[in-house]
PDB file of C-alpha atoms in Angstrom:
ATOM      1  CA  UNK A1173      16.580   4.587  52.312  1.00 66.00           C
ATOM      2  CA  UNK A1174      19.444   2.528  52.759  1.00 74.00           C
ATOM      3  CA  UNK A1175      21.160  -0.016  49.866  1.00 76.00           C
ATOM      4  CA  UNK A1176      20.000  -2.543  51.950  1.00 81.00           C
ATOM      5  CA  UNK A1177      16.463  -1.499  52.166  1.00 81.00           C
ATOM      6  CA  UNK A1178      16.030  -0.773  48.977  1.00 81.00           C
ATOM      7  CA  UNK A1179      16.951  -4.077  47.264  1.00 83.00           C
ATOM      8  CA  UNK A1180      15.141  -6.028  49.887  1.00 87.00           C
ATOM      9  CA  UNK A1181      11.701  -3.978  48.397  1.00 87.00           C
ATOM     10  CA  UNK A1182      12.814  -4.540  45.312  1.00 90.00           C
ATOM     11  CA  UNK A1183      13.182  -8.141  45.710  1.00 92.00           C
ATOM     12  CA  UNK A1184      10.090  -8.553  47.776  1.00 93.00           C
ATOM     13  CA  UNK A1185       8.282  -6.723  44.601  1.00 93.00           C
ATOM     14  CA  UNK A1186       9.636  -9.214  42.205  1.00 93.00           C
ATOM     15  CA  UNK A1187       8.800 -11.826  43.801  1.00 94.00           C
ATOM     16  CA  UNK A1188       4.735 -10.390  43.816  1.00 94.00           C
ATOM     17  CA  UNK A1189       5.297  -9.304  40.087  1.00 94.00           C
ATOM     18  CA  UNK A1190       6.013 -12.920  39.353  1.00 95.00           C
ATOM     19  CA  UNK A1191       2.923 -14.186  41.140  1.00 95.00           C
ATOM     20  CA  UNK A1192       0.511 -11.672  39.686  1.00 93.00           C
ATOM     21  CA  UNK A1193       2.052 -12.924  36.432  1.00 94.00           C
ATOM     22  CA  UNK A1194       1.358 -16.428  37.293  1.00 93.00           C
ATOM     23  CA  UNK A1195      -2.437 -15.701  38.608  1.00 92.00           C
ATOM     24  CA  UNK A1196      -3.258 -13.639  35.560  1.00 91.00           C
ATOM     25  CA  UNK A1197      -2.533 -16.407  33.377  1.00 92.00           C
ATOM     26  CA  UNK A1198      -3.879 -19.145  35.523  1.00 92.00           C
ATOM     27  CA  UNK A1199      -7.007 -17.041  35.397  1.00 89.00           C
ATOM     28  CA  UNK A1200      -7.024 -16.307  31.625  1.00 89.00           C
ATOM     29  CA  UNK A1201      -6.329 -20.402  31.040  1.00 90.00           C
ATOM     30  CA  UNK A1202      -9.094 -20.879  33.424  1.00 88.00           C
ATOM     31  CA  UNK A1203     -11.744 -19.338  31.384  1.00 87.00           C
ATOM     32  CA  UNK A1204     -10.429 -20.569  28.654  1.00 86.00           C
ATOM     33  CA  UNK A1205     -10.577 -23.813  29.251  1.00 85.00           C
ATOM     34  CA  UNK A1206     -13.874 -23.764  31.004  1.00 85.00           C
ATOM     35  CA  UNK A1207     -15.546 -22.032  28.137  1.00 81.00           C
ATOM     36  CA  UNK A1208     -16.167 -18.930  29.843  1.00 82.00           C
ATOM     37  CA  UNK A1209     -13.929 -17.438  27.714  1.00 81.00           C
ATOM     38  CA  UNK A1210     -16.361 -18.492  24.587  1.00 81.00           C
ATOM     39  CA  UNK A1211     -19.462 -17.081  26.524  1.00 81.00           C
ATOM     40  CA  UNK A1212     -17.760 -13.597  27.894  1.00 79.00           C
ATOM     41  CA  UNK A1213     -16.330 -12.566  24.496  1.00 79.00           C
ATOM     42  CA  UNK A1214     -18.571 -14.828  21.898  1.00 74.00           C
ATOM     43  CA  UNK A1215     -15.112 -16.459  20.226  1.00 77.00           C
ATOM     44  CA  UNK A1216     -12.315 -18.499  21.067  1.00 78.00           C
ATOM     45  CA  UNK A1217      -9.000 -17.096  22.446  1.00 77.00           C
ATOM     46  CA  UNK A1218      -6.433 -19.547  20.280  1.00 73.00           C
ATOM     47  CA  UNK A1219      -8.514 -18.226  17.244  1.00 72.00           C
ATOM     48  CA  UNK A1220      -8.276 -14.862  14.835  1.00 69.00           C
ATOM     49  CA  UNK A1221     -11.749 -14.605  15.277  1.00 70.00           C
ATOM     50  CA  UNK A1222     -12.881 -11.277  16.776  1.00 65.00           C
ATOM     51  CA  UNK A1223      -9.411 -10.080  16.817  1.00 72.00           C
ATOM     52  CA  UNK A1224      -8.731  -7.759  14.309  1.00 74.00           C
ATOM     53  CA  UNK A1225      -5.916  -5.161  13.578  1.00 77.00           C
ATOM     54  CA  UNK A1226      -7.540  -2.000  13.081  1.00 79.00           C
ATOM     55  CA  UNK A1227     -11.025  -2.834  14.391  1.00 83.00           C
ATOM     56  CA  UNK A1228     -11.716  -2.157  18.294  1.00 82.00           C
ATOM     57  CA  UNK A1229     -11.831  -5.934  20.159  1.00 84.00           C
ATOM     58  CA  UNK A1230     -11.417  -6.584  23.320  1.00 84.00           C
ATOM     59  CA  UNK A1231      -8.637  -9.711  22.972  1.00 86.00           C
ATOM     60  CA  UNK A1232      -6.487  -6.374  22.002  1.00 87.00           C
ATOM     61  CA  UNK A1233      -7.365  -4.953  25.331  1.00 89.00           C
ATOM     62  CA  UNK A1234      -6.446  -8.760  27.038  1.00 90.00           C
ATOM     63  CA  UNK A1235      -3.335  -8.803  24.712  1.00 90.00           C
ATOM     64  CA  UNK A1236      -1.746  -5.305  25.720  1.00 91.00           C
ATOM     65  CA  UNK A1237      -2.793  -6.118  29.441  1.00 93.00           C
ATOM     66  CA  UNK A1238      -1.045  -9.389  29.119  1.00 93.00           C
ATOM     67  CA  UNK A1239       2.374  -7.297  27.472  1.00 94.00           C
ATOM     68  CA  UNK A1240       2.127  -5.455  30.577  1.00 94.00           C
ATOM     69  CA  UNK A1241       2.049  -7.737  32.708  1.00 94.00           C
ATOM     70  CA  UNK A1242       4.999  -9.659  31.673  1.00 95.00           C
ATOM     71  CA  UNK A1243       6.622  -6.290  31.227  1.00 95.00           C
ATOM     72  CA  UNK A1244       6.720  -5.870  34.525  1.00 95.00           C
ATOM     73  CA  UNK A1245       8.240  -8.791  36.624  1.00 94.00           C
ATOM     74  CA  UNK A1246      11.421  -8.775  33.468  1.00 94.00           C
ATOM     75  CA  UNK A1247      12.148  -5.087  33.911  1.00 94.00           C
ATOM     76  CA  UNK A1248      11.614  -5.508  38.032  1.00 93.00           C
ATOM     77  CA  UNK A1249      14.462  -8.441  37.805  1.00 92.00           C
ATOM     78  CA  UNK A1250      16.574  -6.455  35.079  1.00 90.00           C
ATOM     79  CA  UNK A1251      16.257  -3.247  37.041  1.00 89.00           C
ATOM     80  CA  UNK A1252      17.312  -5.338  40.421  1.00 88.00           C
ATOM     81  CA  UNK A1253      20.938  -6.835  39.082  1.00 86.00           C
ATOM     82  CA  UNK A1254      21.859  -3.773  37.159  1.00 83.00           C
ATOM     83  CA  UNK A1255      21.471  -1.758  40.096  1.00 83.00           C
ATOM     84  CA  UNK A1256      21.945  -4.088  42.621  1.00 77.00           C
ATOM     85  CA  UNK A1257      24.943  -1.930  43.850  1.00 78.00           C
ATOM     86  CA  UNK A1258      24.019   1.272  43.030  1.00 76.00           C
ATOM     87  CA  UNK A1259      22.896   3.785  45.560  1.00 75.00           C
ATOM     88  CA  UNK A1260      20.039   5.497  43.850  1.00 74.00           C
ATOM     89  CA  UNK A1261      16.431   6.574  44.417  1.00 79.00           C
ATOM     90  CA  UNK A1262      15.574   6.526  40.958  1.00 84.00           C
ATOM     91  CA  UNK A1263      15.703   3.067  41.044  1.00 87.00           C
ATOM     92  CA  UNK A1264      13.228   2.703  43.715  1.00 87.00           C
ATOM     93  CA  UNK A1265      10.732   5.706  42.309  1.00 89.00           C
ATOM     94  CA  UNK A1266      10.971   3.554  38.592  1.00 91.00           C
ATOM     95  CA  UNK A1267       9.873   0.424  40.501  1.00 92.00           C
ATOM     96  CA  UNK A1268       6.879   2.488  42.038  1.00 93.00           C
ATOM     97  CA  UNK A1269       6.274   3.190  38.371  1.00 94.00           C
ATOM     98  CA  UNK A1270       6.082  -0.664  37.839  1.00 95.00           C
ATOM     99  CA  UNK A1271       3.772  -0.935  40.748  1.00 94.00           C
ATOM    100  CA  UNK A1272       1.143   1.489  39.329  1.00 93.00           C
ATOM    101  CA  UNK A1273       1.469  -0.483  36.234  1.00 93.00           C
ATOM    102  CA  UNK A1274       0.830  -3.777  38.636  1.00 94.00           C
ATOM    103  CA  UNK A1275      -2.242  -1.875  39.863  1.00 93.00           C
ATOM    104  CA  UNK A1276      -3.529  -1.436  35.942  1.00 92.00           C
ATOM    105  CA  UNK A1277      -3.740  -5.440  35.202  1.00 92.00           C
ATOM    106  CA  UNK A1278      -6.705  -5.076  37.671  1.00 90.00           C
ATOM    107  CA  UNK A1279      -8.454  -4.096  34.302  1.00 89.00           C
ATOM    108  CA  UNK A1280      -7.939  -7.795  33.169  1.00 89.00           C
ATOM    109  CA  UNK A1281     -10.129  -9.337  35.656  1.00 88.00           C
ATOM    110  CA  UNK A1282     -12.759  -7.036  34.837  1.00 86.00           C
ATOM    111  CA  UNK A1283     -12.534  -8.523  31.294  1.00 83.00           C
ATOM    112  CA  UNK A1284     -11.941 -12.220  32.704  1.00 85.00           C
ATOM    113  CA  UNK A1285     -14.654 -12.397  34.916  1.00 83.00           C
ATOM    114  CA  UNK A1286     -17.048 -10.051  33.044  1.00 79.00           C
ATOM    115  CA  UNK A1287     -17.604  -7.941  35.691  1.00 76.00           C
ATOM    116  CA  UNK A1288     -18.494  -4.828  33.403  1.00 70.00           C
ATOM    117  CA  UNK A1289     -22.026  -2.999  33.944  1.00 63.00           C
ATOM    118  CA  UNK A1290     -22.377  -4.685  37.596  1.00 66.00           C
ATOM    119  CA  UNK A1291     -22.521  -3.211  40.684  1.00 72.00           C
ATOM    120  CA  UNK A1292     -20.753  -5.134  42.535  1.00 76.00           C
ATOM    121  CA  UNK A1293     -17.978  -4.333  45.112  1.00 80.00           C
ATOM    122  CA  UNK A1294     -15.383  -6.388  43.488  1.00 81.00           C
ATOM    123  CA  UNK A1295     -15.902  -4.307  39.808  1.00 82.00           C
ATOM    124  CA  UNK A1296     -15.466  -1.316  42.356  1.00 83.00           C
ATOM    125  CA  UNK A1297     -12.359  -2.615  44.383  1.00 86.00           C
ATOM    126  CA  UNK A1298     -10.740  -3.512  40.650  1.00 86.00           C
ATOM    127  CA  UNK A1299     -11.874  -0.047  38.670  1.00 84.00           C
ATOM    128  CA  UNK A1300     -10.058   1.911  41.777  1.00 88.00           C
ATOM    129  CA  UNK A1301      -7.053  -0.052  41.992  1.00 89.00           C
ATOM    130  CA  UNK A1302      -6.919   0.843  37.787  1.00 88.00           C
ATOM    131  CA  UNK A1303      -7.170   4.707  38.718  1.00 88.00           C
ATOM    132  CA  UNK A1304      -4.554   4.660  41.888  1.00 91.00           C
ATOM    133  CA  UNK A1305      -2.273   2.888  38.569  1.00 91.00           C
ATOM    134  CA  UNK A1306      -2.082   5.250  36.840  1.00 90.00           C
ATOM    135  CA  UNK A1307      -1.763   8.186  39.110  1.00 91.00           C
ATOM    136  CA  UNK A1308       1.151   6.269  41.045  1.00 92.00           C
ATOM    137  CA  UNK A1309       2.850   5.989  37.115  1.00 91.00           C
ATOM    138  CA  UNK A1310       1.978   9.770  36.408  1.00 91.00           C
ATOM    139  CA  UNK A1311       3.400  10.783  40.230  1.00 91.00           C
ATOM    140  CA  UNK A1312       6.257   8.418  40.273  1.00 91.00           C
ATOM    141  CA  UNK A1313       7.904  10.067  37.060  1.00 90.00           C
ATOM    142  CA  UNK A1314       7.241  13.360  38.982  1.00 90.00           C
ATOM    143  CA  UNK A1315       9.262  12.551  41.610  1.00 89.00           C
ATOM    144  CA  UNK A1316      12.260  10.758  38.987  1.00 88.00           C
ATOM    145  CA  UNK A1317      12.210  14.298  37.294  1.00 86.00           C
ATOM    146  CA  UNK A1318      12.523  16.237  41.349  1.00 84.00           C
ATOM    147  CA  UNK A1319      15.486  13.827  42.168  1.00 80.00           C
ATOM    148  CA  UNK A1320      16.926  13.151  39.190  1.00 74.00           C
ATOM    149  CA  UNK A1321      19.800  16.506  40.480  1.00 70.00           C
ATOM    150  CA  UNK A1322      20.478  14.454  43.344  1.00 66.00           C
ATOM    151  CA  UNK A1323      19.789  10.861  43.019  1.00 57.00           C
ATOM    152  CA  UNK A1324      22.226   9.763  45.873  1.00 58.00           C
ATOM    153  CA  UNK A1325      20.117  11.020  48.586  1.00 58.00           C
ATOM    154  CA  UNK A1326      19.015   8.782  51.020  1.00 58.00           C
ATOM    155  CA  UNK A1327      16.134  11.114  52.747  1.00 69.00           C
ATOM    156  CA  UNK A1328      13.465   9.564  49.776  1.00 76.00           C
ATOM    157  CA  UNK A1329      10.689   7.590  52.502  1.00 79.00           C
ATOM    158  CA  UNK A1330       8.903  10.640  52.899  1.00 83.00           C
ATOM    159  CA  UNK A1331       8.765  11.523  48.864  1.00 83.00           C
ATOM    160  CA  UNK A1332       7.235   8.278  48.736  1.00 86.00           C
ATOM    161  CA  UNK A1333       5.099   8.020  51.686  1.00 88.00           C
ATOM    162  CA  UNK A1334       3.305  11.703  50.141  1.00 88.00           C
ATOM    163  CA  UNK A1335       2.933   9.951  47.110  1.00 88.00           C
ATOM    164  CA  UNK A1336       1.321   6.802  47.810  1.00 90.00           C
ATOM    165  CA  UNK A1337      -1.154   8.485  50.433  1.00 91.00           C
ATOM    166  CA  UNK A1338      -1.998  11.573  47.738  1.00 88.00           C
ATOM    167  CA  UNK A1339      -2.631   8.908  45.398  1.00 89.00           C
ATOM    168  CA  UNK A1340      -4.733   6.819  47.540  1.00 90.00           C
ATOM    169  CA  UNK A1341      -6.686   9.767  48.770  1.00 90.00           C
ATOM    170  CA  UNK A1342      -7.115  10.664  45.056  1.00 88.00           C
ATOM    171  CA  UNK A1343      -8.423   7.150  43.878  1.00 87.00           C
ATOM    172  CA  UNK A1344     -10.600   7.062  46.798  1.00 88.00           C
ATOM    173  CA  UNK A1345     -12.385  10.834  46.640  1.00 86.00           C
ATOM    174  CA  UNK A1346     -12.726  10.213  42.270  1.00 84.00           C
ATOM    175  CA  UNK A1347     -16.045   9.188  41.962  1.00 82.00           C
ATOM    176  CA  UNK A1348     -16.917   6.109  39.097  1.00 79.00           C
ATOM    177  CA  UNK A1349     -20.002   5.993  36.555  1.00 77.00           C
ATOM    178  CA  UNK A1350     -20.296   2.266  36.959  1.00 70.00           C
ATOM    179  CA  UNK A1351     -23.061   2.023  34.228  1.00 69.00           C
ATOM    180  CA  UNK A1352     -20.834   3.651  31.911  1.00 66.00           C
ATOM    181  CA  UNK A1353     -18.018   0.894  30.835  1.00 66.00           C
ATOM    182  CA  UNK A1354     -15.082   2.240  29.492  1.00 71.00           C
ATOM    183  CA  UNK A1355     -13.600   0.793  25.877  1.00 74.00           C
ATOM    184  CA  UNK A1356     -10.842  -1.066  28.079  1.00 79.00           C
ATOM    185  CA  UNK A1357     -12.602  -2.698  30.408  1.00 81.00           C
ATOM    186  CA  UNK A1358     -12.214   0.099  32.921  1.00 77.00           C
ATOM    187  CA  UNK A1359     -14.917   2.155  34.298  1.00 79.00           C
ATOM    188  CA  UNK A1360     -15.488   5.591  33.524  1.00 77.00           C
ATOM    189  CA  UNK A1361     -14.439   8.226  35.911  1.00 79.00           C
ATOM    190  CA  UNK A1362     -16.646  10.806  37.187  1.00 74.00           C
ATOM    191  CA  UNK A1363     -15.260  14.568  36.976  1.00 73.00           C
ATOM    192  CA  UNK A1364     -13.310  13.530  33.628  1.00 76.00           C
ATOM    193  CA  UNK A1365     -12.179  17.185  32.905  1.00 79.00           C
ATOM    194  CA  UNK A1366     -10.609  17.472  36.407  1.00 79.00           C
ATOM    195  CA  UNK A1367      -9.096  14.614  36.259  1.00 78.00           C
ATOM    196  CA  UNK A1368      -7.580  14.649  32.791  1.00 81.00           C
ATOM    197  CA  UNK A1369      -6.279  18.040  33.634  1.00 86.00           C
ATOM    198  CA  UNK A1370      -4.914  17.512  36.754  1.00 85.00           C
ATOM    199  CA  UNK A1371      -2.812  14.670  34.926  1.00 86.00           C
ATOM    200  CA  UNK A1372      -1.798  16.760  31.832  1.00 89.00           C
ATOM    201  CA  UNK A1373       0.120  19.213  34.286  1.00 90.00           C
ATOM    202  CA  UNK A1374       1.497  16.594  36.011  1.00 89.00           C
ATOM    203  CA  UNK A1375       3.034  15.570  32.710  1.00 90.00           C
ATOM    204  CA  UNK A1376       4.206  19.294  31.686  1.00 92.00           C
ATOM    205  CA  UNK A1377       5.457  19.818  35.282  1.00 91.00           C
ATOM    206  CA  UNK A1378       7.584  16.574  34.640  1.00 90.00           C
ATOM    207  CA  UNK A1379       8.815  17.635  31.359  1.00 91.00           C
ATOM    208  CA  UNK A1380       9.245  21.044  32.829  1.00 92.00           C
ATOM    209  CA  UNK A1381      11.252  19.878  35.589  1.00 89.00           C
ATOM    210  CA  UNK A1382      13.512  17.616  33.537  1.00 88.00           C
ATOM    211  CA  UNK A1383      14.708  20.689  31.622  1.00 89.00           C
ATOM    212  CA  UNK A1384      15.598  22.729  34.277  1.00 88.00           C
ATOM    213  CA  UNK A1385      17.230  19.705  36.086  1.00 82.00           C
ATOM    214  CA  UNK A1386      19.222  20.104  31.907  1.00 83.00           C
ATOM    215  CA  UNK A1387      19.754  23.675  32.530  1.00 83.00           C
ATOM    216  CA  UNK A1388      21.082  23.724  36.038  1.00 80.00           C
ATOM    217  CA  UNK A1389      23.554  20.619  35.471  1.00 77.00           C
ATOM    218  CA  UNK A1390      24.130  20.950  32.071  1.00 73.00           C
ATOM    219  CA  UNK A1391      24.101  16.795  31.811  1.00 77.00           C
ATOM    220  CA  UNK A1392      23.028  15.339  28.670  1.00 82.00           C
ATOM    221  CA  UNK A1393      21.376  12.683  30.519  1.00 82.00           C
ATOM    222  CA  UNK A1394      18.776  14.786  31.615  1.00 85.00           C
ATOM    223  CA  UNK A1395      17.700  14.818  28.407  1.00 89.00           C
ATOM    224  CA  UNK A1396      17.597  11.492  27.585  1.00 89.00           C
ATOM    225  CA  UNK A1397      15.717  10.403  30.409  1.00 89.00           C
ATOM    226  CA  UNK A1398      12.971  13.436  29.410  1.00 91.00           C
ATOM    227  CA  UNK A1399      12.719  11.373  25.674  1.00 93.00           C
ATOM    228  CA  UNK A1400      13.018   7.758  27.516  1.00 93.00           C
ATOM    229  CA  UNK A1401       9.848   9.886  29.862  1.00 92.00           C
ATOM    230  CA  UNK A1402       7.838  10.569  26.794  1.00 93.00           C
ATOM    231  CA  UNK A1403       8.628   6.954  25.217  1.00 94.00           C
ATOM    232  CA  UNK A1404       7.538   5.764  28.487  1.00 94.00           C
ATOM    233  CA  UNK A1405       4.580   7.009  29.418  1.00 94.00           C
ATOM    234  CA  UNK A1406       2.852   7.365  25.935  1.00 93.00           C
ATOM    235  CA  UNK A1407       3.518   3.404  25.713  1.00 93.00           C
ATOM    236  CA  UNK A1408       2.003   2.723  28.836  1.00 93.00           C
ATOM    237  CA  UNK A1409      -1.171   5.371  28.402  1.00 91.00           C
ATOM    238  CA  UNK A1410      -1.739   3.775  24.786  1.00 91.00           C
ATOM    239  CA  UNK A1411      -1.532  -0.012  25.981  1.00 90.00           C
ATOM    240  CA  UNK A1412      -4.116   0.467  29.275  1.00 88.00           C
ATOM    241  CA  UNK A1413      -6.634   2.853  27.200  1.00 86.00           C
ATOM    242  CA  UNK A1414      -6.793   1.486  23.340  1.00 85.00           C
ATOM    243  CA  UNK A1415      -8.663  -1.328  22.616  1.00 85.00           C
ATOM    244  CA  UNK A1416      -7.151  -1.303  18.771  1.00 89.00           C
ATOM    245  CA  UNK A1417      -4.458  -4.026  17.895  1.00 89.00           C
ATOM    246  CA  UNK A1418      -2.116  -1.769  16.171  1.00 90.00           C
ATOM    247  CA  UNK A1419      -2.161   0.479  18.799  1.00 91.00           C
ATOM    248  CA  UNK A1420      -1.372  -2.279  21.212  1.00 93.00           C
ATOM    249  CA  UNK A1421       1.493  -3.207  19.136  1.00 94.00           C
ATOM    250  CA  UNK A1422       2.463   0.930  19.027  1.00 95.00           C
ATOM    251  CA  UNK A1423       2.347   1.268  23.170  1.00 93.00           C
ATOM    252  CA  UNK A1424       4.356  -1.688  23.405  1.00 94.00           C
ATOM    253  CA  UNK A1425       7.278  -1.143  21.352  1.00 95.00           C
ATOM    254  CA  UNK A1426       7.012   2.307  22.935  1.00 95.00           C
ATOM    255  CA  UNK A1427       7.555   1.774  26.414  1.00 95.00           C
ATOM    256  CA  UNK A1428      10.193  -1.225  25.928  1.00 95.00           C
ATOM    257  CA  UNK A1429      12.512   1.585  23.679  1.00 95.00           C
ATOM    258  CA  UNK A1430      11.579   4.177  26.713  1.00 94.00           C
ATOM    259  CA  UNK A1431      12.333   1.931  29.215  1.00 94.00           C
ATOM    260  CA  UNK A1432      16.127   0.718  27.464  1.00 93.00           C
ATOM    261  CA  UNK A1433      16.834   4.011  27.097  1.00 93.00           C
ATOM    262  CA  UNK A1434      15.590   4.917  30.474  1.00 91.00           C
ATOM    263  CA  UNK A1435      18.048   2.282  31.963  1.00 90.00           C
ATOM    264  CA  UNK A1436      21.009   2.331  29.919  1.00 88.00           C
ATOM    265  CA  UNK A1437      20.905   6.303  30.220  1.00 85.00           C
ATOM    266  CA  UNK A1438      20.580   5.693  34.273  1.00 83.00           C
ATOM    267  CA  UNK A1439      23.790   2.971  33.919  1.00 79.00           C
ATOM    268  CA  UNK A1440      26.153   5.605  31.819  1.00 76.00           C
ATOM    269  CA  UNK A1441      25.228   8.247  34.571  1.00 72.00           C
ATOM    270  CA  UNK A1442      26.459   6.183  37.921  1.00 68.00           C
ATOM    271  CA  UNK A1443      29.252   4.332  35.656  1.00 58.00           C
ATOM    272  CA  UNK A1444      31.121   7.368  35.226  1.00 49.00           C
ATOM    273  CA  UNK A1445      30.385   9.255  38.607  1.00 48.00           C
TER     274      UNK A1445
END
């Protein structure tokens, strides 16, 4: 993937990010102003009522949703001019990791439009585009952790190609127990154990594969962007599965640490090579 290519996508993503941002809001306002808000929750949104900080509620769930999705258009455009120059594929496998976090908001609507315990084929089209999320965050990492040895190379479209499809294929093949909300406006998954173990190696396989990118090059780097992994990725599995405030709060200050330290450890590395 060529310079050129790559900051075209990323610009083209950006641009999306920022309308998803817009459309989730227009859509929250929407209900809010309508009253459907009122009727889907039983309290107002500019109120403290049924929000609480250490009770479950679902304005947590909107309000860590709602993080996320202004999380991801900033760090799109702040990931765009610091690298704007820089030949790397990291940069376009952490903007993947954006999009599967793009694909989690679908969550919100499920919320906003009360959609949960229905049968219907939007509530299906929403709860898989939640699940192909957060396999394309899980994956995407993956891949950071395979290339991180050589980030300059430009051979990456069919790393990414693999991806998406294995993810898609994945989404599609998981069954969902749509009678069975979850506690974040998803749906529960069908083969849980499977799936939660199939993700858990992906996770040690990451870690794994960071250290022995640490052992063969000896760069400290490596090892910060395993911690700025952990930061990451705990942040963003806490704020799309807890429907407690405090937790909310947790998962975001964890993934905006993981992701500084992700970036600034990504800027020392091509400033000094």
């Amino acid at each position: 993937m060529t310079l050129r290519t790559r900051n075209r996508s990323l610009i083209i993503f950006i641009i999306l990010s920022f309308l998803c941002l817009g459309f989730s809001f227009a859509a929250l306002f929407y209900q809010v102003h309508t009253g459907n808000f009122d009727q889907i929750f039983g309290c107002k949104f500019l109120s403290f009522a049924g929000l609480s900080l250490f009770e479950p509620t679902d304005k947590s769930v909107i309000f860590g949703l709602l993080f996320l999705q202004v999380y991801i258009p900033v760090t799109a455009l702040f990931l765009y001019f610091s690298f704007e120059k820089t030949q790397s594929t990291l940069i376009i496998l952490f903007a993947i990791f954006l999009l599967g976090c793009q694909f989690q908001i679908a969550k919100l609507f499920i919320g906003l439009l009360n959609y949960k315990m229905t049968f219907s084929l939007e509530y299906l089209c929403l709860g898989k585009t939640s699940i192909m999320g957060k396999l394309l965050a899980l994956a995407s990492f993956f891949l950071i952790a395979s290339e991180a040895k050589d980030s300059r190379k430009l051979n990456i479209e069919m790393d990414i190609c693999i991806l998406l499809v294995s993810c898609l294929v994945i989404t599609i093949a998981v069954p969902l127990r749509t009678a069975v909300p979850s506690k974040n406006f998803g749906i529960t998954l069908g083969y849980t154990t499977i799936v939660n173990t199939l993700g858990m190696i992906t996770a040690l396989l990451t870690i794994l594969t960071f250290l022995v990118s640490y052992r063969e090059t000896e760069e400290k780097v490596m090892i910060k962007l395993l911690i700025s992994y952990c930061h990451i990725i705990a942040g963003f599995f806490i704020l799309t599965s807890t429907n407690i405030l405090w937790c909310i709060i947790i998962g975001a200050v964890l993934i905006s640490v993981g992701t500084h330290l992700f970036l600034s450890s990504l800027h020392k590395m091509y400033l000094w090579d």
